[in-house]
Tab-separated table of C-alpha atoms and ligand atoms in Angstrom:
chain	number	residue	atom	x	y	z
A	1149	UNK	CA	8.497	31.084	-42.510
A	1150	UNK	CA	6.636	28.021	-41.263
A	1151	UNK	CA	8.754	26.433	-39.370
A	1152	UNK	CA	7.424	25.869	-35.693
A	1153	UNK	CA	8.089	25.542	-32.224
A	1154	UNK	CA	5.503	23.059	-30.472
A	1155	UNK	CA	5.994	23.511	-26.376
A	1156	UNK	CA	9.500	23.944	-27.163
A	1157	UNK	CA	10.166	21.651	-29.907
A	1158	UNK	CA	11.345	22.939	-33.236
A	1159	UNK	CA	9.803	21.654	-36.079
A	1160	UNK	CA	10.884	22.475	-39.654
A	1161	UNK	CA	7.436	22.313	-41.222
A	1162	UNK	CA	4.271	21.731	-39.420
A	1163	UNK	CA	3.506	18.421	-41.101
A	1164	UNK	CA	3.812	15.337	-38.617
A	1165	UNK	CA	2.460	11.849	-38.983
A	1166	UNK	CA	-0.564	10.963	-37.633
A	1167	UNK	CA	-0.374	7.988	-34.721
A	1168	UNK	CA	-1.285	4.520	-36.097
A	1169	UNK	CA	0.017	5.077	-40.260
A	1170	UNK	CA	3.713	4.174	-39.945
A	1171	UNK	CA	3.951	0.733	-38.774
A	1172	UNK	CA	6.013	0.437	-35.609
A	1173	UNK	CA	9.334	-1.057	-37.370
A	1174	UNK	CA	12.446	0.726	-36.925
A	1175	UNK	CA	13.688	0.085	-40.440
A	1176	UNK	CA	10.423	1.323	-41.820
A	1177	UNK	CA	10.204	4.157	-39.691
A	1178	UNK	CA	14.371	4.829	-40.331
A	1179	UNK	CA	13.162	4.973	-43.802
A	1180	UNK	CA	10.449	7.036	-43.720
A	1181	UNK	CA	12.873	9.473	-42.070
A	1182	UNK	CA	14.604	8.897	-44.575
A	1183	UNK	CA	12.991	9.686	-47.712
A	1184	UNK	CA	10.580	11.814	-46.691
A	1185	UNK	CA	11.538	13.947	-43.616
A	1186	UNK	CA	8.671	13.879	-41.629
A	1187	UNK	CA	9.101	17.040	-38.762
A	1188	UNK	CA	7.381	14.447	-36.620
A	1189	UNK	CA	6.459	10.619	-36.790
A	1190	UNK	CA	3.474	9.849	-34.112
A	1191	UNK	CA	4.075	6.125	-33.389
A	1192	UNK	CA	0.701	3.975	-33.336
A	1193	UNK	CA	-0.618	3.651	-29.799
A	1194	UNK	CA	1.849	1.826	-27.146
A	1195	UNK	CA	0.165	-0.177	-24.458
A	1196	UNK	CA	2.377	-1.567	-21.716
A	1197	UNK	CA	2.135	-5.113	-22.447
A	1198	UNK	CA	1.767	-6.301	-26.264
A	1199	UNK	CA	-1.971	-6.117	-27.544
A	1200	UNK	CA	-3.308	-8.898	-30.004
A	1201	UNK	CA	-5.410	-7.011	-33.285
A	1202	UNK	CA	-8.057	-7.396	-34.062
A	1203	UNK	CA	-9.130	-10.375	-36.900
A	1204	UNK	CA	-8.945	-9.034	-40.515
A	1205	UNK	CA	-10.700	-7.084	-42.036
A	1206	UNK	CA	-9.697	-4.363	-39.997
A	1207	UNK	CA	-9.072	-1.337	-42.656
A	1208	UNK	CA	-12.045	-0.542	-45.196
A	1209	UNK	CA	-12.121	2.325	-47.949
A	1210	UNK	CA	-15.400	3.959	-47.263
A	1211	UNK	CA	-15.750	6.454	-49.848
A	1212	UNK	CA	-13.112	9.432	-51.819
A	1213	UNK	CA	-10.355	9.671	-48.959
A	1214	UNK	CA	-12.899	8.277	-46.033
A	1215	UNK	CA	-11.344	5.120	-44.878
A	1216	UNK	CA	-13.145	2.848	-41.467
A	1217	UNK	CA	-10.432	0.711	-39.805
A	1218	UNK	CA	-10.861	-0.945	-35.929
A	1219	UNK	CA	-7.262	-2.494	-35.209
A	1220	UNK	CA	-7.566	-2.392	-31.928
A	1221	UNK	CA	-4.426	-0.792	-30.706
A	1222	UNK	CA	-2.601	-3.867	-31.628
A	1223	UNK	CA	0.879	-3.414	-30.425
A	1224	UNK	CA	4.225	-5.108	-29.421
A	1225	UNK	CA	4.061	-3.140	-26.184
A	1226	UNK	CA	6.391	-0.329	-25.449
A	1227	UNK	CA	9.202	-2.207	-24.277
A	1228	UNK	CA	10.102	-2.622	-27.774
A	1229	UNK	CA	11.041	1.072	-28.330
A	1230	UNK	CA	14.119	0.748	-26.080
A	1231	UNK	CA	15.535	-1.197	-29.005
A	1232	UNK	CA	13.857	1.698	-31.736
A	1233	UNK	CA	16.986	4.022	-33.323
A	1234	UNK	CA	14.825	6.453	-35.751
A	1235	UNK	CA	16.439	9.508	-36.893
A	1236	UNK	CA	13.542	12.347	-36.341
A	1237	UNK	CA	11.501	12.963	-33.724
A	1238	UNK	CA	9.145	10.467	-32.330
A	1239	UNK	CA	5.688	11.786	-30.638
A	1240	UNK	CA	5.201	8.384	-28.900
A	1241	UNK	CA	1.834	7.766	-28.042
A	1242	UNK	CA	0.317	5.755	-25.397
A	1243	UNK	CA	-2.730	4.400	-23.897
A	1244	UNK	CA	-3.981	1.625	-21.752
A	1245	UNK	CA	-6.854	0.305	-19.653
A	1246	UNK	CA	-6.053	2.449	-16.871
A	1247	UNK	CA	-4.364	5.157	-14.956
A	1248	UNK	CA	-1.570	2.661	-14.036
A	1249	UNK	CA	-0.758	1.355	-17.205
A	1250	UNK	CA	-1.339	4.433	-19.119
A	1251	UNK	CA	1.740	5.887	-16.829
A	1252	UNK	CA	4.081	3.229	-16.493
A	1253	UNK	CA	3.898	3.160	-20.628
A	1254	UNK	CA	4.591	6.994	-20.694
A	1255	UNK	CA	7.862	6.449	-18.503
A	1256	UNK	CA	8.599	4.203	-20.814
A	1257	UNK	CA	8.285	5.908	-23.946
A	1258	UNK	CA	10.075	8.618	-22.806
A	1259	UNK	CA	13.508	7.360	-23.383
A	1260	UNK	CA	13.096	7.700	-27.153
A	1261	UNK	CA	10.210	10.889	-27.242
A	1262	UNK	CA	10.517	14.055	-27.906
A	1263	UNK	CA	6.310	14.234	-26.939
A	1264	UNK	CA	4.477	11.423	-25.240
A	1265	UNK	CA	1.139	11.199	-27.051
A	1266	UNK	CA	-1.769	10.610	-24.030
A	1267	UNK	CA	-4.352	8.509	-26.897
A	1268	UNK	CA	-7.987	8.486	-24.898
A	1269	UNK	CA	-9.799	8.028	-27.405
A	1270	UNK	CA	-9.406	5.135	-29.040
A	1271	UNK	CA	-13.340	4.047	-30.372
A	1272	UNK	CA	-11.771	0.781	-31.073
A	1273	UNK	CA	-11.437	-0.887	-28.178
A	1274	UNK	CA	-13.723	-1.605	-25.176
A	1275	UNK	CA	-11.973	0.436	-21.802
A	1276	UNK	CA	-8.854	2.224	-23.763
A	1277	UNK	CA	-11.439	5.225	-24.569
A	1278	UNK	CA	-13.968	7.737	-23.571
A	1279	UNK	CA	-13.995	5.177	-20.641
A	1280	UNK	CA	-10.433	6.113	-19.816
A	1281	UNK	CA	-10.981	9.568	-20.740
A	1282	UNK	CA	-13.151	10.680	-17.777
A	1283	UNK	CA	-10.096	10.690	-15.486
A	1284	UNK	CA	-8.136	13.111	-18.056
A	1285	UNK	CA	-7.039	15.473	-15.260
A	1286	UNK	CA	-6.111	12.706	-13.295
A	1287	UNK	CA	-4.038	10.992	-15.898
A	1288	UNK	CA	-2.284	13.644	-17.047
A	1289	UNK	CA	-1.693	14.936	-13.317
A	1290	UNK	CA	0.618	11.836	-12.571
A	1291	UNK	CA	2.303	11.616	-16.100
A	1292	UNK	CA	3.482	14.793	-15.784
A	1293	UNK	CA	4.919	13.932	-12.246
A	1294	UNK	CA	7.368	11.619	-13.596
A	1295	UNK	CA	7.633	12.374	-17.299
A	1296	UNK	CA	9.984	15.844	-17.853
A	1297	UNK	CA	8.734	15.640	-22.119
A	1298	UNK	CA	6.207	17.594	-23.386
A	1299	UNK	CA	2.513	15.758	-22.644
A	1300	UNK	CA	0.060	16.249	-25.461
A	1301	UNK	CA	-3.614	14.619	-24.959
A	1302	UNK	CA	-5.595	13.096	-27.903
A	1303	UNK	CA	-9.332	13.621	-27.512
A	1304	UNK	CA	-11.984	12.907	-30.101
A	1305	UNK	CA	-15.339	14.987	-31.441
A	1306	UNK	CA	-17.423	14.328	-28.446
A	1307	UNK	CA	-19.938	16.483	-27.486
A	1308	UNK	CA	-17.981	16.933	-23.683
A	1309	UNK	CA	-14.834	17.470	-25.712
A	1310	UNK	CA	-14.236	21.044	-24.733
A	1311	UNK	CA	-14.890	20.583	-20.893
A	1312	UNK	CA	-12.565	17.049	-21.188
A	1313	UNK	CA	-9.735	19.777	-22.765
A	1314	UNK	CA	-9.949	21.817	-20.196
A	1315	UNK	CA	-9.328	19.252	-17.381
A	1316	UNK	CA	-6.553	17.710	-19.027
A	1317	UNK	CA	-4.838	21.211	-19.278
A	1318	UNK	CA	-5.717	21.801	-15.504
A	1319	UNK	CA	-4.085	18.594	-15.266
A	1320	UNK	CA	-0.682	20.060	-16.963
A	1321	UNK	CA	-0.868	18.806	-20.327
A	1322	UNK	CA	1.492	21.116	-22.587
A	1323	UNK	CA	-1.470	20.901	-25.288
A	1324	UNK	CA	-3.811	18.684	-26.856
A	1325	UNK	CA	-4.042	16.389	-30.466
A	1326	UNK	CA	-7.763	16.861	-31.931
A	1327	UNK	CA	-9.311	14.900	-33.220
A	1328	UNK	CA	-9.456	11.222	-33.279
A	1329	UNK	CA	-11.422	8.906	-35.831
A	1330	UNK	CA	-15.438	9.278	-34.967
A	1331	UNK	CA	-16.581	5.659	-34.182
A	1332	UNK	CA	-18.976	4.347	-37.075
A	1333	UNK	CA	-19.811	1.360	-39.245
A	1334	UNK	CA	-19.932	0.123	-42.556
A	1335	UNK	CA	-22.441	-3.129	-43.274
A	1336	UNK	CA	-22.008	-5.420	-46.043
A	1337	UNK	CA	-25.311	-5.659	-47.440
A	1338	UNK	CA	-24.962	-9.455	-48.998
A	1339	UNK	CA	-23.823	-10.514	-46.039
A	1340	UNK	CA	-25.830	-8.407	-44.003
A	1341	UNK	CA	-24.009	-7.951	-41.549
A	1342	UNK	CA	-20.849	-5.583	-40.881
A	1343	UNK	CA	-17.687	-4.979	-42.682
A	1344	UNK	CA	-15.266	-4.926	-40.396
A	1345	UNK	CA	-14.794	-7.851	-38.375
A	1346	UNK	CA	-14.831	-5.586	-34.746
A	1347	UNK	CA	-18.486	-4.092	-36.070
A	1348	UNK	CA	-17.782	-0.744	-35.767
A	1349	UNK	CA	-14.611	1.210	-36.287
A	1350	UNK	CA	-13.102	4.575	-36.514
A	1351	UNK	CA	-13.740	6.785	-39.115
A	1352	UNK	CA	-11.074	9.017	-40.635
A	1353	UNK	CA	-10.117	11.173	-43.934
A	1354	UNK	CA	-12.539	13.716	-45.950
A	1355	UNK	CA	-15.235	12.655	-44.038
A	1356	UNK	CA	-14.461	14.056	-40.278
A	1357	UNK	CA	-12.342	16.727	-41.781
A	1358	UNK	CA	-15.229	19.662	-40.770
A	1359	UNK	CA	-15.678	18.187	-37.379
A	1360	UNK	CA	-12.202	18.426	-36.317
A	1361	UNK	CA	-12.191	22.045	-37.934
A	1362	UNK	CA	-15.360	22.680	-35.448
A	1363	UNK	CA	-13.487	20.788	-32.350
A	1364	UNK	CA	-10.020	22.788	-32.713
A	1365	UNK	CA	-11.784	26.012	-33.095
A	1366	UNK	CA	-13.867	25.525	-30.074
A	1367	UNK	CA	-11.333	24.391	-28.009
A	1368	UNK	CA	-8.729	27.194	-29.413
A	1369	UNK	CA	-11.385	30.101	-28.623
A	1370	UNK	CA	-11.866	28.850	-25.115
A	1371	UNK	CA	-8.226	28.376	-23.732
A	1372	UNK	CA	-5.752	29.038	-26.716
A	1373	UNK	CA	-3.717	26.427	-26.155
A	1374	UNK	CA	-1.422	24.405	-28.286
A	1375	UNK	CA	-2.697	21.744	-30.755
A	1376	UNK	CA	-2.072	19.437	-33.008
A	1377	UNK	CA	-4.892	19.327	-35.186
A	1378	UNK	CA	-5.436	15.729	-37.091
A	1379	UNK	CA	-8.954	14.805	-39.396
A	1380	UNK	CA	-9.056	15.164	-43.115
A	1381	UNK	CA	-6.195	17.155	-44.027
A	1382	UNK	CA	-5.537	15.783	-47.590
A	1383	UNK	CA	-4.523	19.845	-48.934
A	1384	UNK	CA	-2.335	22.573	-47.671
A	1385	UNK	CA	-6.335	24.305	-48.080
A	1386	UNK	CA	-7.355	21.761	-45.526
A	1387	UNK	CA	-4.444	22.287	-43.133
A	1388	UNK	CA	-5.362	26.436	-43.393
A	1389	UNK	CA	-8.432	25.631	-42.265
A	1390	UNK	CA	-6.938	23.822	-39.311
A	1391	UNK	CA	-4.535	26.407	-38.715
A	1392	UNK	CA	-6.992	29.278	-38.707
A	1393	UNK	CA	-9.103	27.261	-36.173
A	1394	UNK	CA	-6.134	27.086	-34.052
A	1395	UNK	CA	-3.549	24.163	-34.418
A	1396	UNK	CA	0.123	24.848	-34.652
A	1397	UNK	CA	0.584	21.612	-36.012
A	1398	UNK	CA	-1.027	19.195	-38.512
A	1399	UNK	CA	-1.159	15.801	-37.933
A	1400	UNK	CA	-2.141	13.701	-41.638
A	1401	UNK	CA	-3.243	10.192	-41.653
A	1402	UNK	CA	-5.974	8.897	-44.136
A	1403	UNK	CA	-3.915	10.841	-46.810
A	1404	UNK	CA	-0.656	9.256	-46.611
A	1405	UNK	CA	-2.778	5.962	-46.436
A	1406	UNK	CA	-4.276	7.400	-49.962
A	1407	UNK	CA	-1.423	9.000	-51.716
A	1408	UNK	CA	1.767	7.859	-50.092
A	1409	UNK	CA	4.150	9.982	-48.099
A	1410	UNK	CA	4.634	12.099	-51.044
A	1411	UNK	CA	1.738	14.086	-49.899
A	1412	UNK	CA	3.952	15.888	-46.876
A	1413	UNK	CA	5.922	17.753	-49.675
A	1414	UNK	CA	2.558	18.508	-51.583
A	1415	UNK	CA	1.315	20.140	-48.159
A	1416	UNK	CA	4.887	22.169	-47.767
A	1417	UNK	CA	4.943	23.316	-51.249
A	1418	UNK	CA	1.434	24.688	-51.017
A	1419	UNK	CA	1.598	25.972	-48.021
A	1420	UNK	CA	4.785	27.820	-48.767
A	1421	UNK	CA	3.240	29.292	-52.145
A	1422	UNK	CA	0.468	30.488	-50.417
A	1423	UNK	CA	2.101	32.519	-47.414
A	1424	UNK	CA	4.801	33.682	-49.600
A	1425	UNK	CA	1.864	35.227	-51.842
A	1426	UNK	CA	0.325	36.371	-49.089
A	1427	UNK	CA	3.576	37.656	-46.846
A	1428	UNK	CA	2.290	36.216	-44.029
A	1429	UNK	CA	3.803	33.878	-41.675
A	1430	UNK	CA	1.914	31.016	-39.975
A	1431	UNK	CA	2.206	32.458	-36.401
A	1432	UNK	CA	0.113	35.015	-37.717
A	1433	UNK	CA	-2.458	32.495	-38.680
A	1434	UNK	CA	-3.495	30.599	-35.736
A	1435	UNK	CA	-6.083	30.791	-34.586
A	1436	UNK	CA	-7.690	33.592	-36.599
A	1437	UNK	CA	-10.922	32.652	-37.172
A	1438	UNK	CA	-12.157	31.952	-34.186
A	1439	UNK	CA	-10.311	34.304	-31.922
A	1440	UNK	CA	-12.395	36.634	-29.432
B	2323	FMN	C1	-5.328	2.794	-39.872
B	2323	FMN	C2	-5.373	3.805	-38.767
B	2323	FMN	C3	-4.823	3.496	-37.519
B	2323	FMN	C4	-4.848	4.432	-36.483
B	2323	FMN	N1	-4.290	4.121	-35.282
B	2323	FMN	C5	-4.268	5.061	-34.290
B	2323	FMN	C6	-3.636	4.783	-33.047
B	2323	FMN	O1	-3.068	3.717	-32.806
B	2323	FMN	N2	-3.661	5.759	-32.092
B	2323	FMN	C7	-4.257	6.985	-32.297
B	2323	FMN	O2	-4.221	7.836	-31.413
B	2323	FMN	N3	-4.843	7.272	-33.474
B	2323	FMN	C8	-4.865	6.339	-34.463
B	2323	FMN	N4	-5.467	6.642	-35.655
B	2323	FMN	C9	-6.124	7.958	-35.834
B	2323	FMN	C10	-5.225	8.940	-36.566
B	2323	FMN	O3	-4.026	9.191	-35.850
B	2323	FMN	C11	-5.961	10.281	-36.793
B	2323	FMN	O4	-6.276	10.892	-35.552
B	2323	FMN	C12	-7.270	10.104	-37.576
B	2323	FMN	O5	-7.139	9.110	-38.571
B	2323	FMN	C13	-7.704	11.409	-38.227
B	2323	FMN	O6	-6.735	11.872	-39.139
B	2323	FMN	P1	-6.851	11.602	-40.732
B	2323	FMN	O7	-8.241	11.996	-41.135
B	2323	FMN	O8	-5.781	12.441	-41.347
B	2323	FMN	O9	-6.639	10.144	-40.936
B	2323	FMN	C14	-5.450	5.707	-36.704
B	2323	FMN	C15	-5.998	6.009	-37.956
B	2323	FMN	C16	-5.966	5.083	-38.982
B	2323	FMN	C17	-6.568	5.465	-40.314
């Protein structure tokens, strides 16, 4: 009933992990697997070469389920998947300073993908973002040339984000992952000056979850194309409402980092309830409310 296929791939629940909330580990990620059968893991963002974090504090609770972090896209690099045995699937995702990079990290992270994860939008580091972003169709162009898995780009809310879609899927991309955290900042007024040790951050959870309802929808309604739809889903209502806007899949972050893993089966056994009292599938779903 809700299983999915996503460009190909057959997931048994639309529930995967959001890039950047399991720590890339094997054994942790094994585990994950493990216990809590994630259709999908999303790895946190693979650069070629290993990238320092940022200094502490990088991760602050803003408010109910809102959460600020700026790591940085510190990683070991992506050389270190070659060594990575994890028994589901693995949407790796990568990024990097430039078009270069960005593909030579992709070839890599084939070997052990069943999606490569194009991240552009990263507000968290100077040149891995929008910056990159404006050569979408570009990027995407030559990954697909020499990567054969299924391409997926990861965009955030801006206000160019539908036009920026639409390049990267004239570029070849087999769909796109909306949205990213929104880049914002939280100031410690004794200190007067920021929280976070970056200055600004990303912000994700409850907070961004009706922009990334607004971004799918818009983006759905224009070219109907595949997404995985990530910001705020903490409810199988939530993850609906991101399924009527258009996404296939759900990607959930700040909840897990609120409630544990234990929130994927809270999602499924919603979910379930709801189409089975309904008798509807979720194929019929997608995309419903904004269709033309
Ligand atoms: C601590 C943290 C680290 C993240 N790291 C990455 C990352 O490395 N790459 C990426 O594409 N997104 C990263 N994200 C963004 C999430 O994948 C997701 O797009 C965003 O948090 C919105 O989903 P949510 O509201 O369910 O958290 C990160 C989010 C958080 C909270």
């Amino acid at each position: 009933m809700y299983s999915i296929r996503l460009s190909g791939i057959e997931l048994r629940d639309p529930f995967v992990i959001a890039s950047g909330i399991v720590p890339d580990v094997p054994e942790y990620m094994a585990r994950v697997c493990q216990e809590f059968s994630p259709s999908a893991i999303t790895t946190k963002t693979f650069t070629l070469n290993p990238l320092e974090p940022h200094k502490p504090p990088t991760l602050v609770k803003i408010s109910d389920g809102c959460f600020l972090n700026a790591i940085g896209l510190g990683n070991p690099g992506i050389k270190v998947m070659g060594s990575m045995e994890v028994p589901c699937n693995l949407f790796v995702s990568v990024g990097g300073s430039s078009l270069e990079e960005i593909v030579e990290t992709a070839i890599i992270g084939e070997g052990k993908a069943s999606l490569i994860e194009i991240n552009l939008s990263s507000p968290n580091r100077r040149g891995y973002g929008a910056d990159t972003a404006k050569f979408v169709r570009e990027i995407v162009k030559e990954v697909k040339g020499k990567v054969r898995k299924p391409i997926f780009v990861k965009l955030g809310p801006w206000d160019n984000v539908v036009d920026l879609a639409g390049k990267a899927l004239e570029g070849g991309a087999d769909g796109l992952t909306l949205i990213n955290t929104v880049k914002g900042m939280k100031l410690d007024v004794d200190a007067g000056k920021p929280v976070l040790s970056y200055g600004t951050g990303g912000v994700s959870g409850r907070c961004i979850h009706p922009l990334a309802v607004r971004v799918i929808g818009e983006v759905y309604s224009e070219y109907s194309a595949q997404i995985i739809g990530t910001g705020g889903v903490f409810s199988w209502e939530d993850a609906m409402e991101l399924f009527l806007a258009g996404a296939t899949a759900v990607g959930v972050g700040s909840a897990i980092l609120e409630r544990g893993f234990e929130v994927l089966n809270e999602l499924r056994v919603g979910l379930t309830a709801f189409m089975e009292e309904k008798g509807i599938n979720l194929s019929d779903v997608i995309g419903m409310a904004v269709r033309k």
